[in-house]
CSV table of N, CA and C in Angstrom, one decimal:
chain,number,residue,atom,x,y,z
O,1,MET,N,-22.1,-42.0,-30.5
O,1,MET,CA,-20.6,-42.0,-30.7
O,1,MET,C,-20.0,-40.6,-30.4
O,2,LYS,N,-20.7,-39.7,-31.0
O,2,LYS,CA,-20.3,-38.3,-30.9
O,2,LYS,C,-20.3,-37.8,-29.4
O,3,SER,N,-21.4,-38.2,-28.7
O,3,SER,CA,-21.5,-37.8,-27.3
O,3,SER,C,-20.5,-38.5,-26.4
O,4,ALA,N,-20.1,-39.7,-26.7
O,4,ALA,CA,-19.1,-40.4,-26.0
O,4,ALA,C,-17.7,-39.7,-26.2
O,5,TYR,N,-17.5,-39.4,-27.4
O,5,TYR,CA,-16.2,-38.7,-27.7
O,5,TYR,C,-16.2,-37.3,-27.0
O,6,LEU,N,-17.3,-36.6,-27.0
O,6,LEU,CA,-17.4,-35.3,-26.4
O,6,LEU,C,-17.2,-35.5,-24.9
O,7,SER,N,-17.8,-36.5,-24.3
O,7,SER,CA,-17.6,-36.7,-22.8
O,7,SER,C,-16.2,-37.0,-22.5
O,8,ILE,N,-15.5,-37.8,-23.3
O,8,ILE,CA,-14.1,-38.2,-23.0
O,8,ILE,C,-13.3,-36.9,-23.1
O,9,CYS,N,-13.5,-36.0,-24.1
O,9,CYS,CA,-12.8,-34.8,-24.3
O,9,CYS,C,-13.0,-33.9,-23.1
O,10,ILE,N,-14.2,-33.8,-22.6
O,10,ILE,CA,-14.5,-33.0,-21.4
O,10,ILE,C,-13.8,-33.5,-20.2
O,11,VAL,N,-13.8,-34.8,-20.0
O,11,VAL,CA,-13.1,-35.4,-18.8
O,11,VAL,C,-11.6,-35.1,-18.9
O,12,LEU,N,-11.0,-35.3,-20.1
O,12,LEU,CA,-9.6,-35.1,-20.3
O,12,LEU,C,-9.2,-33.7,-20.1
O,13,PHE,N,-10.1,-32.8,-20.5
O,13,PHE,CA,-9.8,-31.3,-20.3
O,13,PHE,C,-9.9,-31.0,-18.9
O,14,MET,N,-10.8,-31.5,-18.2
O,14,MET,CA,-10.9,-31.2,-16.7
O,14,MET,C,-9.7,-31.8,-16.0
O,15,LEU,N,-9.3,-33.0,-16.3
O,15,LEU,CA,-8.2,-33.6,-15.7
O,15,LEU,C,-6.9,-32.8,-16.0
O,16,SER,N,-6.7,-32.3,-17.2
O,16,SER,CA,-5.5,-31.6,-17.5
O,16,SER,C,-5.6,-30.2,-16.8
O,17,ALA,N,-6.7,-29.6,-16.7
O,17,ALA,CA,-6.9,-28.3,-16.0
O,17,ALA,C,-6.5,-28.5,-14.5
O,18,CYS,N,-6.9,-29.6,-13.9
O,18,CYS,CA,-6.6,-29.8,-12.5
O,18,CYS,C,-5.1,-30.0,-12.3
O,19,SER,N,-4.5,-30.7,-13.2
O,19,SER,CA,-3.1,-31.0,-13.0
O,19,SER,C,-2.1,-29.9,-13.4
O,20,SER,N,-2.7,-28.9,-14.1
O,20,SER,CA,-1.8,-27.8,-14.5
O,20,SER,C,-1.9,-26.6,-13.6
O,21,VAL,N,-2.5,-26.7,-12.4
O,21,VAL,CA,-2.5,-25.6,-11.5
O,21,VAL,C,-1.1,-25.4,-10.9
O,22,LEU,N,-0.6,-24.2,-11.1
O,22,LEU,CA,0.7,-23.9,-10.7
O,22,LEU,C,0.7,-23.2,-9.3
O,23,PRO,N,1.7,-23.5,-8.5
O,23,PRO,CA,1.8,-22.8,-7.2
O,23,PRO,C,1.9,-21.2,-7.5
O,24,PRO,N,1.4,-20.4,-6.6
O,24,PRO,CA,1.4,-19.0,-6.8
O,24,PRO,C,2.7,-18.4,-6.3
O,25,THR,N,3.8,-18.9,-6.8
O,25,THR,CA,5.1,-18.4,-6.3
O,25,THR,C,5.3,-16.9,-6.6
O,26,GLN,N,4.9,-16.4,-7.8
O,26,GLN,CA,5.1,-15.0,-8.1
O,26,GLN,C,4.3,-14.1,-7.2
O,27,ALA,N,3.0,-14.5,-7.0
O,27,ALA,CA,2.1,-13.7,-6.1
O,27,ALA,C,2.7,-13.7,-4.7
O,28,MET,N,3.2,-14.8,-4.2
O,28,MET,CA,3.8,-14.9,-2.9
O,28,MET,C,5.1,-14.0,-2.8
O,29,SER,N,5.9,-14.0,-3.8
O,29,SER,CA,7.1,-13.2,-3.9
O,29,SER,C,6.7,-11.7,-3.9
O,30,ASP,N,5.7,-11.3,-4.7
O,30,ASP,CA,5.2,-10.0,-4.8
O,30,ASP,C,4.7,-9.5,-3.4
O,31,ALA,N,4.0,-10.3,-2.7
O,31,ALA,CA,3.4,-10.0,-1.4
O,31,ALA,C,4.6,-9.7,-0.4
O,32,ARG,N,5.6,-10.6,-0.4
O,32,ARG,CA,6.7,-10.5,0.5
O,32,ARG,C,7.4,-9.1,0.2
O,33,GLN,N,7.7,-8.9,-1.1
O,33,GLN,CA,8.4,-7.6,-1.5
O,33,GLN,C,7.6,-6.4,-1.1
O,34,ALA,N,6.3,-6.4,-1.3
O,34,ALA,CA,5.4,-5.3,-0.9
O,34,ALA,C,5.4,-5.1,0.6
O,35,ILE,N,5.4,-6.1,1.4
O,35,ILE,CA,5.4,-6.0,2.8
O,35,ILE,C,6.8,-5.5,3.3
O,36,GLN,N,7.8,-5.9,2.7
O,36,GLN,CA,9.2,-5.4,3.0
O,36,GLN,C,9.3,-4.0,2.7
O,37,ALA,N,8.8,-3.6,1.5
O,37,ALA,CA,8.9,-2.2,1.1
O,37,ALA,C,8.1,-1.3,2.1
O,38,ALA,N,6.9,-1.8,2.5
O,38,ALA,CA,6.1,-1.0,3.5
O,38,ALA,C,6.9,-0.9,4.8
O,39,ARG,N,7.5,-2.0,5.3
O,39,ARG,CA,8.2,-2.0,6.5
O,39,ARG,C,9.5,-1.1,6.4
O,40,ASP,N,10.1,-1.0,5.2
O,40,ASP,CA,11.3,-0.2,5.1
O,40,ASP,C,11.0,1.3,5.3
O,41,ILE,N,9.8,1.7,4.9
O,41,ILE,CA,9.5,3.2,5.2
O,41,ILE,C,8.7,3.4,6.4
O,42,LYS,N,8.7,2.3,7.3
O,42,LYS,CA,8.1,2.4,8.6
O,42,LYS,C,6.5,2.5,8.6
O,43,ALA,N,5.9,1.8,7.6
O,43,ALA,CA,4.5,1.8,7.5
O,43,ALA,C,3.8,1.2,8.7
O,44,HIS,N,4.6,0.3,9.4
O,44,HIS,CA,4.0,-0.4,10.5
O,44,HIS,C,3.9,0.6,11.7
O,45,VAL,N,4.5,1.7,11.7
O,45,VAL,CA,4.4,2.7,12.7
O,45,VAL,C,3.1,3.5,12.5
O,46,TYR,N,2.7,3.8,11.3
O,46,TYR,CA,1.5,4.6,11.0
O,46,TYR,C,0.3,3.7,10.7
O,47,LEU,N,0.5,2.5,10.2
O,47,LEU,CA,-0.6,1.6,9.8
O,47,LEU,C,-0.3,0.2,10.3
O,48,PRO,N,-0.2,0.0,11.6
O,48,PRO,CA,0.1,-1.3,12.1
O,48,PRO,C,-0.9,-2.4,11.8
O,49,ALA,N,-2.2,-2.0,11.7
O,49,ALA,CA,-3.2,-3.0,11.4
O,49,ALA,C,-3.1,-3.5,10.0
O,50,ASN,N,-2.8,-2.6,9.1
O,50,ASN,CA,-2.6,-3.0,7.7
O,50,ASN,C,-1.4,-3.9,7.5
O,51,ILE,N,-0.3,-3.6,8.1
O,51,ILE,CA,0.8,-4.5,8.0
O,51,ILE,C,0.6,-5.8,8.7
O,52,ALA,N,-0.1,-5.8,9.8
O,52,ALA,CA,-0.4,-7.0,10.5
O,52,ALA,C,-1.3,-7.9,9.6
O,53,CYS,N,-2.3,-7.3,9.0
O,53,CYS,CA,-3.2,-8.0,8.1
O,53,CYS,C,-2.5,-8.6,6.9
O,54,ALA,N,-1.6,-7.8,6.3
O,54,ALA,CA,-0.8,-8.3,5.2
O,54,ALA,C,0.0,-9.5,5.6
O,55,GLU,N,0.7,-9.4,6.8
O,55,GLU,CA,1.5,-10.5,7.2
O,55,GLU,C,0.7,-11.8,7.6
O,56,ARG,N,-0.5,-11.5,8.1
O,56,ARG,CA,-1.4,-12.7,8.4
O,56,ARG,C,-1.8,-13.4,7.1
O,57,ARG,N,-2.2,-12.6,6.1
O,57,ARG,CA,-2.6,-13.1,4.9
O,57,ARG,C,-1.5,-13.9,4.2
O,58,LEU,N,-0.3,-13.3,4.2
O,58,LEU,CA,0.9,-14.0,3.6
O,58,LEU,C,1.1,-15.3,4.4
O,59,HIS,N,1.0,-15.3,5.7
O,59,HIS,CA,1.2,-16.5,6.5
O,59,HIS,C,0.2,-17.6,6.1
O,60,GLN,N,-1.0,-17.1,5.9
O,60,GLN,CA,-2.1,-18.0,5.5
O,60,GLN,C,-1.8,-18.6,4.1
O,61,ALA,N,-1.4,-17.7,3.2
O,61,ALA,CA,-1.0,-18.2,1.9
O,61,ALA,C,0.1,-19.2,1.9
O,62,GLU,N,1.0,-19.0,2.8
O,62,GLU,CA,2.1,-20.0,2.9
O,62,GLU,C,1.6,-21.4,3.4
O,63,LYS,N,0.7,-21.3,4.4
O,63,LYS,CA,0.1,-22.6,4.8
O,63,LYS,C,-0.7,-23.3,3.7
O,64,GLU,N,-1.4,-22.5,3.0
O,64,GLU,CA,-2.2,-23.1,1.9
O,64,GLU,C,-1.3,-23.6,0.8
O,65,LEU,N,-0.2,-22.9,0.5
O,65,LEU,CA,0.7,-23.4,-0.5
O,65,LEU,C,1.3,-24.8,-0.1
O,66,SER,N,1.6,-24.9,1.2
O,66,SER,CA,2.2,-26.2,1.6
O,66,SER,C,1.1,-27.3,1.7
O,67,ALA,N,-0.2,-26.9,1.6
O,67,ALA,CA,-1.3,-27.9,1.7
O,67,ALA,C,-1.4,-28.6,0.4
O,68,GLY,N,-0.9,-28.1,-0.7
O,68,GLY,CA,-0.9,-28.8,-2.0
O,68,GLY,C,-1.7,-28.1,-3.0
O,69,PRO,N,-1.7,-28.6,-4.2
O,69,PRO,CA,-2.4,-28.0,-5.4
O,69,PRO,C,-3.8,-27.6,-5.2
O,70,HIS,N,-4.6,-28.4,-4.4
O,70,HIS,CA,-6.0,-28.1,-4.2
O,70,HIS,C,-6.2,-26.8,-3.5
O,71,ALA,N,-5.2,-26.3,-2.8
O,71,ALA,CA,-5.3,-25.0,-2.1
O,71,ALA,C,-4.6,-23.8,-2.8
O,72,TYR,N,-4.1,-24.0,-4.0
O,72,TYR,CA,-3.3,-23.0,-4.6
O,72,TYR,C,-4.1,-21.7,-4.9
O,73,HIS,N,-5.4,-21.9,-5.3
O,73,HIS,CA,-6.2,-20.8,-5.6
O,73,HIS,C,-6.4,-19.9,-4.3
O,74,TYR,N,-6.6,-20.6,-3.2
O,74,TYR,CA,-6.7,-19.8,-1.9
O,74,TYR,C,-5.4,-19.1,-1.6
O,75,ALA,N,-4.3,-19.8,-1.8
O,75,ALA,CA,-3.0,-19.2,-1.5
O,75,ALA,C,-2.8,-18.0,-2.4
O,76,HIS,N,-3.1,-18.1,-3.7
O,76,HIS,CA,-3.0,-17.0,-4.6
O,76,HIS,C,-3.9,-15.8,-4.1
O,77,PHE,N,-5.1,-16.1,-3.7
O,77,PHE,CA,-6.0,-15.0,-3.3
O,77,PHE,C,-5.4,-14.3,-2.1
O,78,ASN,N,-5.0,-15.1,-1.1
O,78,ASN,CA,-4.4,-14.5,0.2
O,78,ASN,C,-3.1,-13.7,-0.1
O,79,ALA,N,-2.3,-14.2,-1.0
O,79,ALA,CA,-1.1,-13.5,-1.4
O,79,ALA,C,-1.4,-12.1,-2.0
O,80,GLU,N,-2.4,-12.1,-2.9
O,80,GLU,CA,-2.9,-10.9,-3.6
O,80,GLU,C,-3.4,-9.9,-2.5
O,81,VAL,N,-4.2,-10.4,-1.6
O,81,VAL,CA,-4.7,-9.5,-0.6
O,81,VAL,C,-3.6,-8.9,0.3
O,82,ALA,N,-2.6,-9.8,0.6
O,82,ALA,CA,-1.5,-9.3,1.4
O,82,ALA,C,-0.7,-8.2,0.7
O,83,LYS,N,-0.5,-8.4,-0.6
O,83,LYS,CA,0.2,-7.4,-1.4
O,83,LYS,C,-0.6,-6.1,-1.5
O,84,GLU,N,-1.9,-6.2,-1.7
O,84,GLU,CA,-2.7,-5.0,-1.7
O,84,GLU,C,-2.7,-4.2,-0.4
O,85,GLU,N,-2.8,-4.9,0.7
O,85,GLU,CA,-2.7,-4.2,2.0
O,85,GLU,C,-1.4,-3.5,2.2
O,86,ALA,N,-0.3,-4.2,1.8
O,86,ALA,CA,1.0,-3.6,2.0
O,86,ALA,C,1.3,-2.5,1.0
O,87,VAL,N,0.8,-2.6,-0.2
O,87,VAL,CA,1.0,-1.5,-1.1
O,87,VAL,C,0.2,-0.2,-0.7
O,88,TYR,N,-1.0,-0.4,-0.2
O,88,TYR,CA,-1.8,0.7,0.3
O,88,TYR,C,-1.1,1.3,1.5
O,89,ALA,N,-0.6,0.5,2.4
O,89,ALA,CA,0.1,1.0,3.6
O,89,ALA,C,1.3,1.8,3.2
O,90,HIS,N,2.0,1.3,2.2
O,90,HIS,CA,3.2,2.0,1.7
O,90,HIS,C,2.8,3.4,1.1
O,91,GLN,N,1.8,3.4,0.3
O,91,GLN,CA,1.3,4.6,-0.4
O,91,GLN,C,0.9,5.7,0.6
O,92,LEU,N,0.1,5.3,1.6
O,92,LEU,CA,-0.4,6.2,2.6
O,92,LEU,C,0.7,6.7,3.5
O,93,THR,N,1.6,5.8,3.8
O,93,THR,CA,2.8,6.2,4.6
O,93,THR,C,3.7,7.2,3.8
O,94,GLN,N,3.8,6.9,2.6
O,94,GLN,CA,4.6,7.8,1.7
O,94,GLN,C,4.0,9.2,1.7
O,95,THR,N,2.7,9.3,1.6
O,95,THR,CA,2.0,10.6,1.6
O,95,THR,C,2.2,11.3,2.9
O,96,LEU,N,2.1,10.6,4.0
O,96,LEU,CA,2.3,11.2,5.3
O,96,LEU,C,3.7,11.7,5.5
O,97,LEU,N,4.6,10.9,5.1
O,97,LEU,CA,6.1,11.3,5.2
O,97,LEU,C,6.4,12.5,4.3
O,98,SER,N,5.8,12.5,3.1
O,98,SER,CA,6.1,13.6,2.2
O,98,SER,C,5.5,14.9,2.8
O,99,ALA,N,4.3,14.9,3.4
O,99,ALA,CA,3.7,16.0,4.0
O,99,ALA,C,4.5,16.5,5.2
O,100,GLU,N,5.0,15.6,6.0
O,100,GLU,CA,5.8,15.9,7.1
O,100,GLU,C,7.1,16.5,6.7
O,101,SER,N,7.7,16.0,5.7
O,101,SER,CA,9.0,16.5,5.2
O,101,SER,C,8.8,18.0,4.7
O,102,GLY,N,7.7,18.1,3.9
O,102,GLY,CA,7.4,19.5,3.4
O,102,GLY,C,7.2,20.5,4.5
O,103,LEU,N,6.4,20.1,5.5
O,103,LEU,CA,6.1,20.9,6.6
O,103,LEU,C,7.4,21.4,7.3
O,104,GLN,N,8.4,20.5,7.4
O,104,GLN,CA,9.7,20.8,8.0
O,104,GLN,C,10.4,21.8,7.2
O,105,GLN,N,10.3,21.6,5.8
O,105,GLN,CA,10.9,22.6,4.9
O,105,GLN,C,10.3,24.0,5.1
O,106,VAL,N,9.0,24.0,5.2
O,106,VAL,CA,8.3,25.3,5.4
O,106,VAL,C,8.8,26.0,6.7
O,107,LYS,N,8.8,25.2,7.8
O,107,LYS,CA,9.3,25.7,9.1
O,107,LYS,C,10.8,26.2,9.0
O,108,ALA,N,11.6,25.5,8.2
O,108,ALA,CA,13.0,25.8,8.1
O,108,ALA,C,13.1,27.2,7.4
O,109,GLN,N,12.1,27.6,6.6
O,109,GLN,CA,12.2,28.9,6.0
O,109,GLN,C,11.5,30.0,6.8
O,110,GLY,N,11.2,29.6,8.1
O,110,GLY,CA,10.6,30.6,9.0
O,110,GLY,C,9.1,30.8,9.0
O,111,PHE,N,8.4,29.9,8.4
O,111,PHE,CA,7.0,30.0,8.3
O,111,PHE,C,6.3,28.9,9.1
O,112,GLU,N,5.1,29.3,9.6
O,112,GLU,CA,4.3,28.3,10.4
O,112,GLU,C,3.0,28.1,9.6
O,113,TRP,N,2.6,26.9,9.5
O,113,TRP,CA,1.3,26.5,8.9
O,113,TRP,C,0.6,25.6,9.9
O,114,LEU,N,0.0,26.2,10.9
O,114,LEU,CA,-0.6,25.4,12.0
O,114,LEU,C,-1.7,24.5,11.5
O,115,TYR,N,-2.5,25.0,10.6
O,115,TYR,CA,-3.7,24.2,10.2
O,115,TYR,C,-3.2,22.9,9.5
O,116,THR,N,-2.1,23.1,8.7
O,116,THR,CA,-1.5,22.0,8.0
O,116,THR,C,-1.0,21.0,9.0
O,117,GLU,N,-0.3,21.5,10.0
O,117,GLU,CA,0.2,20.6,11.1
O,117,GLU,C,-0.9,19.8,11.7
O,118,VAL,N,-2.0,20.5,12.0
O,118,VAL,CA,-3.2,19.8,12.6
O,118,VAL,C,-3.7,18.7,11.7
O,119,LEU,N,-3.8,19.1,10.4
O,119,LEU,CA,-4.3,18.1,9.4
O,119,LEU,C,-3.4,16.8,9.4
O,120,LEU,N,-2.1,17.1,9.4
O,120,LEU,CA,-1.2,16.0,9.4
O,120,LEU,C,-1.3,15.1,10.6
O,121,LYS,N,-1.3,15.7,11.8
O,121,LYS,CA,-1.5,15.0,13.1
O,121,LYS,C,-2.8,14.2,13.1
O,122,GLU,N,-3.8,14.8,12.6
O,122,GLU,CA,-5.1,14.1,12.6
O,122,GLU,C,-5.1,12.9,11.6
O,123,ALA,N,-4.4,13.1,10.4
O,123,ALA,CA,-4.3,12.0,9.5
O,123,ALA,C,-3.5,10.9,10.0
O,124,LYS,N,-2.4,11.2,10.8
O,124,LYS,CA,-1.7,10.1,11.4
O,124,LYS,C,-2.5,9.4,12.5
O,125,ALA,N,-3.2,10.1,13.3
O,125,ALA,CA,-4.1,9.5,14.3
O,125,ALA,C,-5.1,8.6,13.7
O,126,LEU,N,-5.8,9.1,12.6
O,126,LEU,CA,-6.8,8.3,11.9
O,126,LEU,C,-6.2,7.0,11.3
O,127,ALA,N,-5.0,7.1,10.7
O,127,ALA,CA,-4.4,6.0,10.1
O,127,ALA,C,-4.1,5.0,11.2
O,128,LEU,N,-3.6,5.4,12.3
O,128,LEU,CA,-3.3,4.5,13.4
O,128,LEU,C,-4.5,3.8,14.0
O,129,HIS,N,-5.6,4.4,13.9
O,129,HIS,CA,-6.9,3.8,14.4
O,129,HIS,C,-7.7,3.1,13.3
O,130,GLY,N,-7.1,3.1,12.1
O,130,GLY,CA,-7.7,2.3,11.1
O,130,GLY,C,-8.8,3.0,10.2
O,131,ASP,N,-9.0,4.3,10.4
O,131,ASP,CA,-9.9,5.0,9.5
O,131,ASP,C,-9.1,5.5,8.3
O,132,LEU,N,-8.9,4.6,7.4
O,132,LEU,CA,-8.0,4.8,6.3
O,132,LEU,C,-8.5,5.8,5.3
O,133,GLN,N,-9.8,5.8,5.0
O,133,GLN,CA,-10.4,6.7,4.0
O,133,GLN,C,-10.2,8.1,4.5
O,134,LYS,N,-10.5,8.4,5.7
O,134,LYS,CA,-10.4,9.8,6.2
O,134,LYS,C,-8.9,10.1,6.3
O,135,ALA,N,-8.1,9.2,6.8
O,135,ALA,CA,-6.6,9.5,6.9
O,135,ALA,C,-6.0,9.8,5.6
O,136,SER,N,-6.4,9.0,4.6
O,136,SER,CA,-5.9,9.3,3.2
O,136,SER,C,-6.3,10.6,2.7
O,137,ALA,N,-7.5,11.0,2.9
O,137,ALA,CA,-8.0,12.3,2.4
O,137,ALA,C,-7.3,13.4,3.2
O,138,LEU,N,-7.1,13.3,4.5
O,138,LEU,CA,-6.5,14.4,5.2
O,138,LEU,C,-5.0,14.4,4.9
O,139,ALA,N,-4.3,13.3,4.7
O,139,ALA,CA,-2.9,13.3,4.3
O,139,ALA,C,-2.7,14.0,3.0
O,140,ALA,N,-3.6,13.7,2.0
O,140,ALA,CA,-3.5,14.3,0.7
O,140,ALA,C,-3.7,15.8,0.8
O,141,SER,N,-4.7,16.2,1.6
O,141,SER,CA,-5.0,17.6,1.8
O,141,SER,C,-3.8,18.3,2.5
O,142,ALA,N,-3.2,17.7,3.5
O,142,ALA,CA,-2.0,18.2,4.1
O,142,ALA,C,-0.8,18.4,3.1
O,143,LEU,N,-0.6,17.4,2.3
O,143,LEU,CA,0.4,17.5,1.3
O,143,LEU,C,0.2,18.6,0.3
O,144,GLU,N,-1.1,18.7,-0.1
O,144,GLU,CA,-1.4,19.8,-1.0
O,144,GLU,C,-1.2,21.2,-0.4
O,145,GLN,N,-1.5,21.3,0.9
O,145,GLN,CA,-1.3,22.6,1.6
O,145,GLN,C,0.2,22.9,1.8
O,146,VAL,N,1.0,21.8,2.0
O,146,VAL,CA,2.4,22.0,2.2
O,146,VAL,C,3.0,22.5,0.9
O,147,GLU,N,2.6,21.9,-0.2
O,147,GLU,CA,3.1,22.4,-1.5
O,147,GLU,C,2.7,23.8,-1.8
O,148,GLN,N,1.5,24.3,-1.4
O,148,GLN,CA,1.1,25.7,-1.5
O,148,GLN,C,2.0,26.5,-0.6
O,149,ALA,N,2.2,26.0,0.6
O,149,ALA,CA,3.0,26.8,1.6
O,149,ALA,C,4.4,27.0,1.1
O,150,LEU,N,5.0,26.0,0.5
O,150,LEU,CA,6.4,26.1,0.0
O,150,LEU,C,6.4,27.1,-1.2
O,151,ALA,N,5.4,27.1,-2.0
O,151,ALA,CA,5.3,28.1,-3.1
O,151,ALA,C,5.2,29.5,-2.5
O,152,GLN,N,4.4,29.7,-1.5
O,152,GLN,CA,4.2,31.0,-0.9
O,152,GLN,C,5.5,31.5,-0.2
O,153,ALA,N,6.1,30.5,0.5
O,153,ALA,CA,7.4,30.8,1.2
O,153,ALA,C,8.4,31.3,0.2
O,154,GLU,N,8.5,30.6,-0.9
O,154,GLU,CA,9.5,30.9,-2.0
O,154,GLU,C,9.2,32.3,-2.5
O,155,ALA,N,7.9,32.6,-2.7
O,155,ALA,CA,7.6,33.9,-3.2
O,155,ALA,C,7.8,35.0,-2.2
O,156,ALA,N,7.5,34.8,-0.9
O,156,ALA,CA,7.8,35.7,0.1
O,156,ALA,C,9.3,36.0,0.3
O,157,LEU,N,10.1,35.0,0.1
O,157,LEU,CA,11.5,35.2,0.3
O,157,LEU,C,12.2,35.6,-0.9
O,158,HIS,N,11.5,35.7,-2.0
O,158,HIS,CA,12.0,36.1,-3.3
O,158,HIS,C,13.2,35.2,-3.7
O,159,VAL,N,13.0,33.9,-3.5
O,159,VAL,CA,14.1,33.0,-3.9
O,159,VAL,C,13.7,32.3,-5.2
O,160,GLU,N,14.7,31.8,-5.8
O,160,GLU,CA,14.4,31.0,-7.0
O,160,GLU,C,13.6,29.8,-6.6
O,161,PRO,N,12.5,29.4,-7.4
O,161,PRO,CA,11.7,28.3,-7.1
O,161,PRO,C,12.6,27.0,-7.1
O,162,VAL,N,12.3,26.2,-6.1
O,162,VAL,CA,13.0,24.9,-6.0
O,162,VAL,C,12.0,23.9,-6.5
O,163,ASN,N,12.5,22.7,-6.7
O,163,ASN,CA,11.7,21.6,-7.1
O,163,ASN,C,10.6,21.4,-6.0
O,164,ARG,N,9.3,21.5,-6.3
O,164,ARG,CA,8.3,21.4,-5.3
O,164,ARG,C,7.9,19.9,-5.1
O,165,LYS,N,8.5,19.0,-5.8
O,165,LYS,CA,8.2,17.6,-5.5
O,165,LYS,C,8.9,17.3,-4.2
O,166,ILE,N,8.1,17.0,-3.2
O,166,ILE,CA,8.6,16.8,-1.8
O,166,ILE,C,9.0,15.4,-1.7
O,167,GLN,N,10.2,15.2,-1.2
O,167,GLN,CA,10.7,13.9,-0.9
O,167,GLN,C,10.8,13.7,0.6
O,168,PRO,N,10.4,12.5,1.1
O,168,PRO,CA,10.5,12.3,2.6
O,168,PRO,C,11.9,12.2,3.0
């Protein structure tokens, strides 16, 4: 008797779990917003493969969403991957743009930092070709050097320090 009751409980639990699967609307929305944010700062220029991947994953998630509840888990997974790709593209593009902006500020003060310029150009090229790990490391290094250059330029010009947080 006890095992029959337990079996019925298990079956009911499994049926209720299947029927309570919700569509991944929030994950889809998050992915769309992340892709749009990345596009807004022109990440597709620096990281076209990442943006294309994010858009493909979002499109796949939309197809799975329309397939019905049995595919919601796949839709959720693809939406999450799309969001991660777009967020990474946004972050790396932000670093590249900040380094570029800082380099322009250094040049505007009459200083040249050729090595930093080379680092930034190489980071952009690597990003464009999909070597994201190296691109990210070089972009971070270029940004670090730009911040040092700004500090040295301020000291050399004997000006009051400005906010060193570089904005693109």
